[in-house]
Amino acid sequence: MPAGGFVPREGKEYPGNLTLFVTVTCVVAAMGGLIFGYDIGISGGVTTMPPFLKKFFPGVYRNELADTSKNQYCKFNSQKLTMFTSSLYLAALLASMVASYITRKLGRRLSMLLGGMLFCCGAIINAAAKDVAMLIIGRILLGFGVGFANQSVPLYLSETAPYKYRGALNIGFQLSITIGILVAEVLNYFFAKVSYWGWRLSLGGAMVPALIITVGSLLLPDTPNSLIERGKHEEAIAKLKRIRGIDNVEEEYNDLVAASETSKLVEHPWRNLLQRKYRPHLTMAIAIPFFQQLTGINVIMFYAPVLFQTIGFGNDASLMSSVITGAVNVAATLVSIGVVDRWGRRILFLEGGIQMLICQIAVAIFIGVKFGVSGEAGNLPKWYAIVVVIFICIYVAAFAWSWGPLGWLVPSEIFPLEIRSAAQSLNVSVNMIFTFAVAQVFLIMLCHLKFGLFLFFAFFVVMMTIFVYFFLPETRGVPIEEMAIVWKNHPFWGRFFADDDLPPNANIEMEKNGYVTKTV
């Protein structure tokens, strides 16, 4: 089967401009990613702060004080510690199921509002924690907030943004995640120096991004798609005119109404996901978040300070090294914003996969040569640890302009309206399942697989790159309600579509409709 993506050439084009209003709207909505990013960045940092470990995880603290010749791979192995980190993602999984109904029936804005409020409550409880139970309860509330936000924000951005700029504006969500990670890591570095209660400042700081998305959701308009879905047609056409910056929106409005009418015929969107014509959507809703987590990126971002301590950095130096990787993460995401609507999604997926593979093999070799299987590094030269950090930064850059943003962008833009909320909920759920699983078992895997852990993730990077090459079509520049044409014309997925599965009046002939095969 030939590998190919379908690139729009002269297909349907809705008129509209990239207005200041829609830009500001998408920027404010994208800030929903701050809560997810802040949590990822803060978790790894506080788990290296001695006062935090001494209070909640004394066993890990005692291991840290033990002889430095102790096996570095197993130094931080603690089920309680990993449960603190990963409990959030189990809660986010549960919340995303509820968020699917709220997002569909009550709108995207309300789901974002609930996400911000729940996250704020979790931050307050964590900052005031007296024992591990309070920490876990706070983390669960944080997880509920993340589940609601991750369900609604990518959908909101894809539905609001003009289709020509949908990639760049949607990646604003991932940019906010990376900014949240960077801010958290910088705060960790400074709060670690604040005597006994610095960890409370780090955990309590999560209230700030929570308040940003809470207030922002109150100011945002709902999407035209959501308004039409709930029968508010006059308000929908007014909002559509405002966000497109023109009065001539009849064609796009009519297509949205037609999609909504089709959506209303679907009584059980979860059950409908199993229909043959939704096979490609179901596959992508599962495969993309699965592969995104099996890149190993959250291992790096959760446990960056722990990992850097393991390879020979002191506490402050390890936190600063994680700040450096956070800065690389933000910068590379900006690169993705600049090129995703010009180069397309597939080329970034493929290049990022190859770059990550090379870096993971290099890191495995460097750690393996120095630590072997015993985990005893002896006298680790500073330059050696710096080289490992450089390869990790190159790896983070590759993820940040490929699987990081595109893992959220592509699923949010490929689902038809009738299954969009359910499919996005499935996408978030799979993401959270494997985020939870990886976070829960990482320290155990590091202890047992040692440097081979990086080769474990490298294997999945190979698999995901092959998957993208053969099965993911190009979606750049395709209106979100016309995406079925892309699947119909794909050499593999086209067999699952009948002609009556396409949008009304769609011409399925590739040349007439402006879709051409492009081998990448």
XYZ file of C-alpha atoms in Angstrom:
520
model
C 0.000 0.000 0.000
C 1.505 3.389 -0.915
C 2.139 5.882 1.841
C 0.459 9.155 1.208
C -1.297 12.095 2.732
C -4.036 14.056 1.018
C -3.239 17.694 0.551
C -5.984 20.203 -0.333
C -5.369 22.035 -3.556
C -8.558 23.790 -4.622
C -11.224 22.393 -2.328
C -14.029 24.178 -0.558
C -12.934 27.468 0.998
C -14.981 29.424 3.506
C -14.422 33.177 3.423
C -13.129 34.794 6.585
C -10.251 36.645 8.172
C -7.883 36.054 11.042
C -9.424 38.804 13.159
C -8.114 40.274 16.387
C -11.257 38.994 18.107
C -10.764 35.366 17.088
C -7.047 35.549 17.879
C -7.661 36.887 21.387
C -10.480 34.380 21.890
C -8.234 31.449 20.951
C -5.343 32.735 23.071
C -7.593 33.025 26.139
C -9.113 29.578 25.533
C -5.697 28.011 24.954
C -4.672 29.097 28.446
C -6.645 26.084 29.628
C -3.430 24.198 28.917
C -1.662 26.088 31.713
C -3.236 23.938 34.414
C -2.092 20.696 32.793
C 1.395 22.035 32.141
C 1.825 23.530 35.595
C 0.952 20.233 37.211
C 3.358 18.248 35.017
C 6.176 20.659 35.863
C 5.460 21.037 39.556
C 5.073 17.349 40.416
C 8.599 16.268 39.588
C 10.112 19.301 41.317
C 8.438 18.962 44.700
C 9.339 15.268 44.831
C 13.023 16.271 44.984
C 12.549 18.813 47.797
C 13.919 17.304 51.040
C 11.273 18.903 53.344
C 8.476 17.478 51.166
C 10.011 14.003 51.082
C 10.790 14.066 54.808
C 7.161 14.923 55.670
C 5.275 12.667 53.268
C 7.734 10.050 51.957
C 10.326 9.442 54.689
C 11.468 6.150 53.149
C 12.558 7.911 49.947
C 14.157 10.663 52.033
C 16.222 8.125 53.959
C 17.368 6.532 50.688
C 18.556 9.936 49.500
C 20.659 10.341 52.637
C 22.188 6.882 52.186
C 25.596 6.176 50.664
C 25.865 7.729 47.173
C 27.241 4.458 45.863
C 23.748 2.986 46.240
C 22.073 1.838 43.016
C 20.984 5.127 41.408
C 18.358 3.416 39.266
C 16.322 2.359 42.317
C 16.972 5.341 44.577
C 13.521 6.912 44.177
C 11.453 3.745 43.773
C 8.387 4.276 45.996
C 4.795 3.274 45.263
C 3.471 6.062 47.487
C 5.528 8.615 45.604
C 4.355 7.398 42.205
C 0.746 7.297 43.397
C 1.051 10.958 44.409
C 2.163 11.803 40.872
C -0.138 9.520 38.895
C -3.406 9.731 40.853
C -4.266 12.942 39.005
C -4.421 11.158 35.677
C -6.771 8.467 36.884
C -9.109 11.204 38.096
C -8.777 13.010 34.758
C -9.799 9.797 33.000
C -13.027 9.618 35.028
C -13.732 13.332 34.601
C -13.379 13.183 30.826
C -16.307 10.750 30.671
C -18.579 13.236 32.442
C -17.103 16.135 30.480
C -18.201 14.515 27.226
C -21.886 14.920 28.178
C -21.452 18.454 29.553
C -19.460 19.593 26.526
C -22.087 18.265 24.129
C -25.259 19.319 25.970
C -24.203 22.481 27.816
C -21.346 23.831 25.731
C -17.573 23.994 25.705
C -17.343 27.066 27.951
C -19.088 25.439 30.921
C -16.762 22.455 30.772
C -13.767 24.822 30.811
C -15.265 26.723 33.763
C -15.750 23.551 35.788
C -12.205 22.484 34.980
C -10.764 25.725 36.335
C -12.845 25.642 39.528
C -12.011 22.016 40.347
C -8.321 22.579 39.706
C -8.340 25.597 42.014
C -9.911 23.546 44.826
C -7.293 20.838 44.379
C -4.465 23.384 44.541
C -5.772 24.784 47.840
C -6.003 21.318 49.426
C -2.509 20.343 48.249
C -0.965 23.555 49.563
C -2.551 22.921 52.982
C -1.830 19.165 53.036
C -1.084 17.586 56.423
C -0.667 13.990 55.257
C -0.515 11.803 52.151
C -4.314 11.367 52.137
C -4.813 15.135 51.720
C -2.219 15.154 48.955
C -4.047 12.401 47.070
C -7.468 14.087 47.517
C -6.015 17.338 46.199
C -4.457 15.514 43.256
C -7.775 13.870 42.417
C -9.496 17.279 42.280
C -6.661 18.562 40.110
C -7.264 15.565 37.876
C -10.961 16.373 37.550
C -9.976 19.881 36.459
C -7.499 18.578 33.884
C -10.075 16.120 32.521
C -12.659 18.842 31.902
C -10.156 21.285 30.410
C -8.439 18.769 28.124
C -11.832 17.620 26.863
C -13.160 21.056 25.971
C -10.251 23.352 25.076
C -8.940 21.544 21.942
C -12.512 21.244 20.612
C -13.170 24.920 21.325
C -10.037 25.972 19.444
C -10.648 23.748 16.415
C -14.262 24.925 16.092
C -13.448 28.627 16.549
C -10.305 29.015 14.449
C -10.511 29.715 10.684
C -9.597 26.446 8.983
C -6.526 27.963 7.277
C -5.054 28.849 10.674
C -6.549 26.024 12.705
C -3.218 24.298 13.253
C -1.387 27.305 14.646
C -4.255 28.482 16.865
C -4.967 24.992 18.191
C -1.308 24.474 19.063
C -1.755 27.436 21.400
C -3.122 24.796 23.803
C 0.141 22.847 23.707
C 2.094 26.108 23.967
C 0.212 26.886 27.175
C 1.064 23.419 28.481
C 4.760 24.032 27.809
C 4.635 27.501 29.379
C 2.924 26.002 32.420
C 5.701 23.400 32.679
C 8.427 26.046 32.370
C 6.863 28.380 34.933
C 6.448 25.497 37.373
C 10.071 24.445 36.954
C 11.362 27.995 37.490
C 9.214 28.324 40.628
C 10.435 24.950 41.876
C 14.024 26.139 41.527
C 13.435 29.228 43.678
C 10.885 27.763 46.115
C 13.267 24.878 46.875
C 15.436 27.479 48.607
C 12.576 28.634 50.883
C 13.281 26.665 54.050
C 10.613 24.162 55.097
C 7.496 25.345 53.295
C 8.718 26.009 49.749
C 6.836 22.947 48.507
C 3.566 24.493 49.733
C 4.203 27.542 47.556
C 4.882 25.308 44.551
C 1.692 23.287 44.992
C -0.437 26.296 45.939
C 0.784 28.214 42.903
C -1.522 26.030 40.803
C -4.325 28.375 41.876
C -3.021 31.041 39.473
C -3.479 29.121 36.187
C -6.763 27.756 37.583
C -8.082 31.282 38.114
C -6.916 32.327 34.636
C -8.963 29.645 32.890
C -11.915 30.119 35.269
C -12.166 33.864 34.584
C -11.312 33.398 30.914
C -14.131 30.902 30.366
C -16.614 33.439 31.740
C -15.504 35.992 29.147
C -15.349 33.735 26.097
C -18.185 33.283 23.587
C -19.330 29.736 22.912
C -18.505 28.210 19.527
C -21.021 28.468 16.639
C -20.971 24.650 16.382
C -21.993 24.274 20.021
C -24.673 26.981 19.790
C -26.228 25.352 16.710
C -26.053 21.954 18.404
C -28.124 23.413 21.272
C -30.659 25.122 18.972
C -29.401 28.730 19.365
C -29.265 29.510 15.639
C -29.555 33.297 15.695
C -26.824 33.630 18.292
C -24.701 31.162 16.333
C -24.813 33.097 13.075
C -24.054 36.347 14.917
C -21.040 34.747 16.613
C -19.893 33.230 13.319
C -19.967 36.635 11.627
C -17.974 38.143 14.478
C -15.249 35.518 14.644
C -14.869 35.423 10.835
C -14.916 39.223 10.547
C -17.342 39.218 7.591
C -21.102 39.052 6.953
C -20.924 36.431 4.184
C -20.926 33.297 6.334
C -23.989 31.579 4.860
C -22.108 28.676 3.271
C -20.190 27.802 6.429
C -23.289 28.325 8.568
C -25.370 26.033 6.353
C -22.713 23.318 6.531
C -22.630 23.623 10.324
C -26.421 23.322 10.458
C -26.315 20.256 8.188
C -23.674 18.691 10.453
C -25.821 19.480 13.476
C -28.895 17.878 11.918
C -26.853 14.744 11.246
C -25.608 14.884 14.813
C -29.152 14.984 16.209
C -29.935 11.679 14.508
C -27.269 10.068 16.673
C -28.848 9.076 19.990
C -25.874 7.131 21.327
C -22.595 8.734 20.173
C -20.495 6.288 22.193
C -22.184 3.330 20.521
C -21.931 5.020 17.135
C -18.161 5.188 17.452
C -18.187 1.459 16.698
C -19.874 1.921 13.303
C -17.775 0.981 10.276
C -17.627 4.527 8.869
C -16.079 5.801 12.107
C -13.345 3.130 12.126
C -10.567 5.581 11.165
C -11.719 8.106 13.785
C -11.878 5.431 16.478
C -8.425 4.190 15.524
C -6.901 7.677 15.702
C -8.719 8.518 18.958
C -6.956 5.526 20.531
C -3.651 5.284 18.662
C -2.545 8.933 18.728
C -2.792 9.484 22.516
C -1.417 5.969 23.138
C 1.660 6.667 21.042
C 1.986 10.206 22.420
C 2.471 8.859 25.937
C 4.710 5.996 24.809
C 7.203 8.501 23.410
C 8.343 8.674 27.038
C 7.958 12.460 27.181
C 6.030 12.565 30.437
C 8.760 10.474 32.049
C 11.159 13.290 31.187
C 8.807 16.105 32.242
C 7.384 14.448 35.415
C 10.656 13.202 36.713
C 13.227 15.499 35.070
C 14.713 16.635 38.410
C 14.755 13.042 39.698
C 16.309 11.823 36.454
C 18.968 14.523 36.463
C 19.807 13.750 40.082
C 20.131 10.098 39.082
C 22.723 10.935 36.394
C 24.838 12.970 38.757
C 23.456 16.486 39.244
C 22.887 17.884 42.721
C 19.431 19.025 43.815
C 19.716 22.661 42.634
C 21.522 21.684 39.453
C 18.897 19.074 38.623
C 16.108 21.607 39.029
C 17.975 24.090 36.824
C 18.518 21.402 34.186
C 14.784 20.747 34.128
C 14.225 24.494 33.656
C 16.478 24.325 30.596
C 14.470 21.447 29.102
C 11.283 23.412 29.847
C 12.612 26.421 27.930
C 13.492 24.184 24.973
C 9.956 22.783 25.132
C 8.405 26.259 24.812
C 10.747 27.376 22.017
C 10.166 24.247 19.925
C 6.382 24.564 20.324
C 6.646 28.077 18.872
C 8.418 26.533 15.878
C 5.471 24.174 15.408
C 3.018 27.080 15.498
C 4.989 28.777 12.741
C 5.175 25.833 10.331
C 2.222 23.493 10.980
C -0.145 25.241 8.547
C 2.572 25.558 5.897
C 4.333 22.198 6.068
C 1.424 20.123 7.315
C 1.001 17.593 10.102
C 2.595 14.477 8.608
C 6.056 15.878 7.957
C 6.305 17.118 11.555
C 5.150 13.752 12.910
C 7.719 11.881 10.817
C 10.687 14.187 11.418
C 9.944 14.382 15.133
C 9.777 10.598 15.412
C 13.168 10.092 13.746
C 14.793 12.774 15.902
C 13.352 11.336 19.131
C 14.529 7.840 18.178
C 18.127 8.976 17.661
C 18.185 10.852 20.977
C 16.691 7.994 23.013
C 19.264 5.550 21.675
C 22.045 8.036 22.440
C 20.824 8.633 26.022
C 20.534 4.863 26.601
C 24.118 4.389 25.419
C 25.524 7.215 27.544
C 23.723 6.123 30.715
C 24.433 2.449 30.037
C 28.170 2.999 29.530
C 28.552 4.941 32.770
C 26.038 3.246 35.072
C 25.965 -0.232 33.541
C 23.452 -2.557 35.177
C 24.678 -1.952 38.733
C 23.524 1.672 38.849
C 26.786 2.785 40.435
C 28.265 5.698 38.537
C 31.357 6.252 40.610
C 32.975 9.564 39.688
C 30.708 10.997 36.995
C 32.424 13.786 35.000
C 30.372 16.953 34.724
C 30.803 17.060 30.947
C 29.310 13.583 30.680
C 26.112 14.584 32.471
C 25.907 17.757 30.349
C 26.064 15.698 27.142
C 23.120 13.594 28.389
C 21.145 16.781 29.111
C 21.901 18.084 25.590
C 20.501 14.911 24.009
C 17.457 15.098 26.273
C 16.911 18.719 25.150
C 17.112 17.696 21.472
C 14.616 14.936 22.230
C 12.263 17.383 23.989
C 12.500 19.764 21.009
C 11.526 16.958 18.623
C 8.486 16.074 20.733
C 7.502 19.719 21.190
C 7.159 20.430 17.486
C 5.605 17.097 16.577
C 3.820 14.617 18.851
C 3.272 17.176 21.620
C 1.034 19.690 19.820
C -0.154 17.390 17.034
C -1.291 14.771 19.527
C -3.971 17.252 20.594
C -4.501 19.045 17.266
C -5.152 16.129 14.909
C -7.782 14.292 17.014
C -9.671 17.533 17.676
C -9.969 18.355 13.960
C -10.872 14.965 12.457
C -14.086 14.041 14.307
C -17.492 14.798 12.730
C -19.877 16.747 14.944
C -22.163 13.791 15.708
C -19.378 11.927 17.522
C -17.064 14.834 18.338
C -17.632 15.083 22.103
C -17.593 11.315 22.632
C -14.528 10.794 20.440
C -12.630 13.636 22.116
C -13.558 12.171 25.487
C -12.163 8.820 24.341
C -9.029 10.584 23.128
C -8.518 12.283 26.515
C -9.343 9.061 28.373
C -6.752 7.027 26.476
C -4.242 9.817 27.015
C -4.891 9.811 30.751
C -4.888 5.989 31.036
C -1.423 5.748 29.584
C -0.172 8.884 31.325
C -1.290 7.248 34.584
C 0.255 3.909 33.649
C 3.591 5.378 32.602
C 3.774 7.630 35.676
C 2.818 4.750 37.962
C 5.393 2.270 36.677
C 8.248 4.552 35.566
C 10.305 4.377 38.756
C 9.776 0.595 38.932
C 10.792 0.260 35.272
C 13.843 2.475 35.807
C 14.850 0.245 38.720
C 14.486 -2.977 36.698
C 15.120 -2.008 33.053
C 17.815 0.520 33.972
C 19.203 2.277 30.869
C 17.104 -0.111 28.763
C 14.061 1.987 29.696
C 15.023 4.477 26.978
C 15.264 1.658 24.440
C 11.791 0.534 25.535
C 10.363 3.931 24.570
C 12.518 4.025 21.422
C 10.760 0.867 20.195
C 7.388 2.606 20.406
C 8.757 5.674 18.607
C 9.643 3.375 15.684
C 6.134 1.893 15.724
C 4.366 5.264 15.838
C 6.454 6.678 13.007
C 5.565 3.706 10.795
C 1.898 4.100 11.788
C 1.840 7.780 10.775
C 3.589 7.060 7.471
C 1.029 4.509 6.346
C -2.233 5.430 8.073
C -2.489 9.141 8.899
C -3.657 11.387 6.038
C -2.710 15.048 5.815
C -5.394 17.315 7.317
C -3.815 20.714 6.717
C -6.176 23.271 5.196
C -9.270 21.037 5.215
C -12.466 22.562 6.719
C -13.375 20.596 9.819
C -16.839 19.600 8.506
C -15.339 18.410 5.191
C -12.804 16.026 6.720
C -14.719 12.905 5.614
C -13.468 13.487 2.050
C -9.889 13.026 3.252
C -10.711 9.641 4.777
C -12.723 8.557 1.747
C -9.763 9.181 -0.555
C -7.183 7.466 1.652
C -5.834 4.212 0.126
C -6.526 2.241 3.325
C -9.360 4.036 5.153
C -11.411 4.669 1.997
C -12.745 1.096 2.103
C -14.710 1.935 5.276
C -16.694 4.737 3.599
C -19.710 4.614 1.327
C -20.586 7.570 -0.900
C -23.530 8.530 1.320
C -21.167 8.869 4.298
C -19.708 12.052 2.809
C -20.927 15.605 3.548
C -23.890 16.851 1.489
C -22.940 17.899 -2.073
C -19.360 16.677 -1.612
C -17.658 15.609 -4.815
C -15.629 12.532 -4.033
C -13.526 12.581 -7.183
C -10.030 13.436 -6.023
C -9.026 15.747 -8.836
C -12.351 17.572 -9.011
C -12.457 18.129 -5.286
C -8.890 19.340 -5.121
C -7.247 16.508 -3.160
C -4.060 15.031 -4.525
C -1.914 12.223 -3.240
C 1.365 13.432 -1.833
C 4.032 11.010 -0.729
C 5.941 12.231 2.301
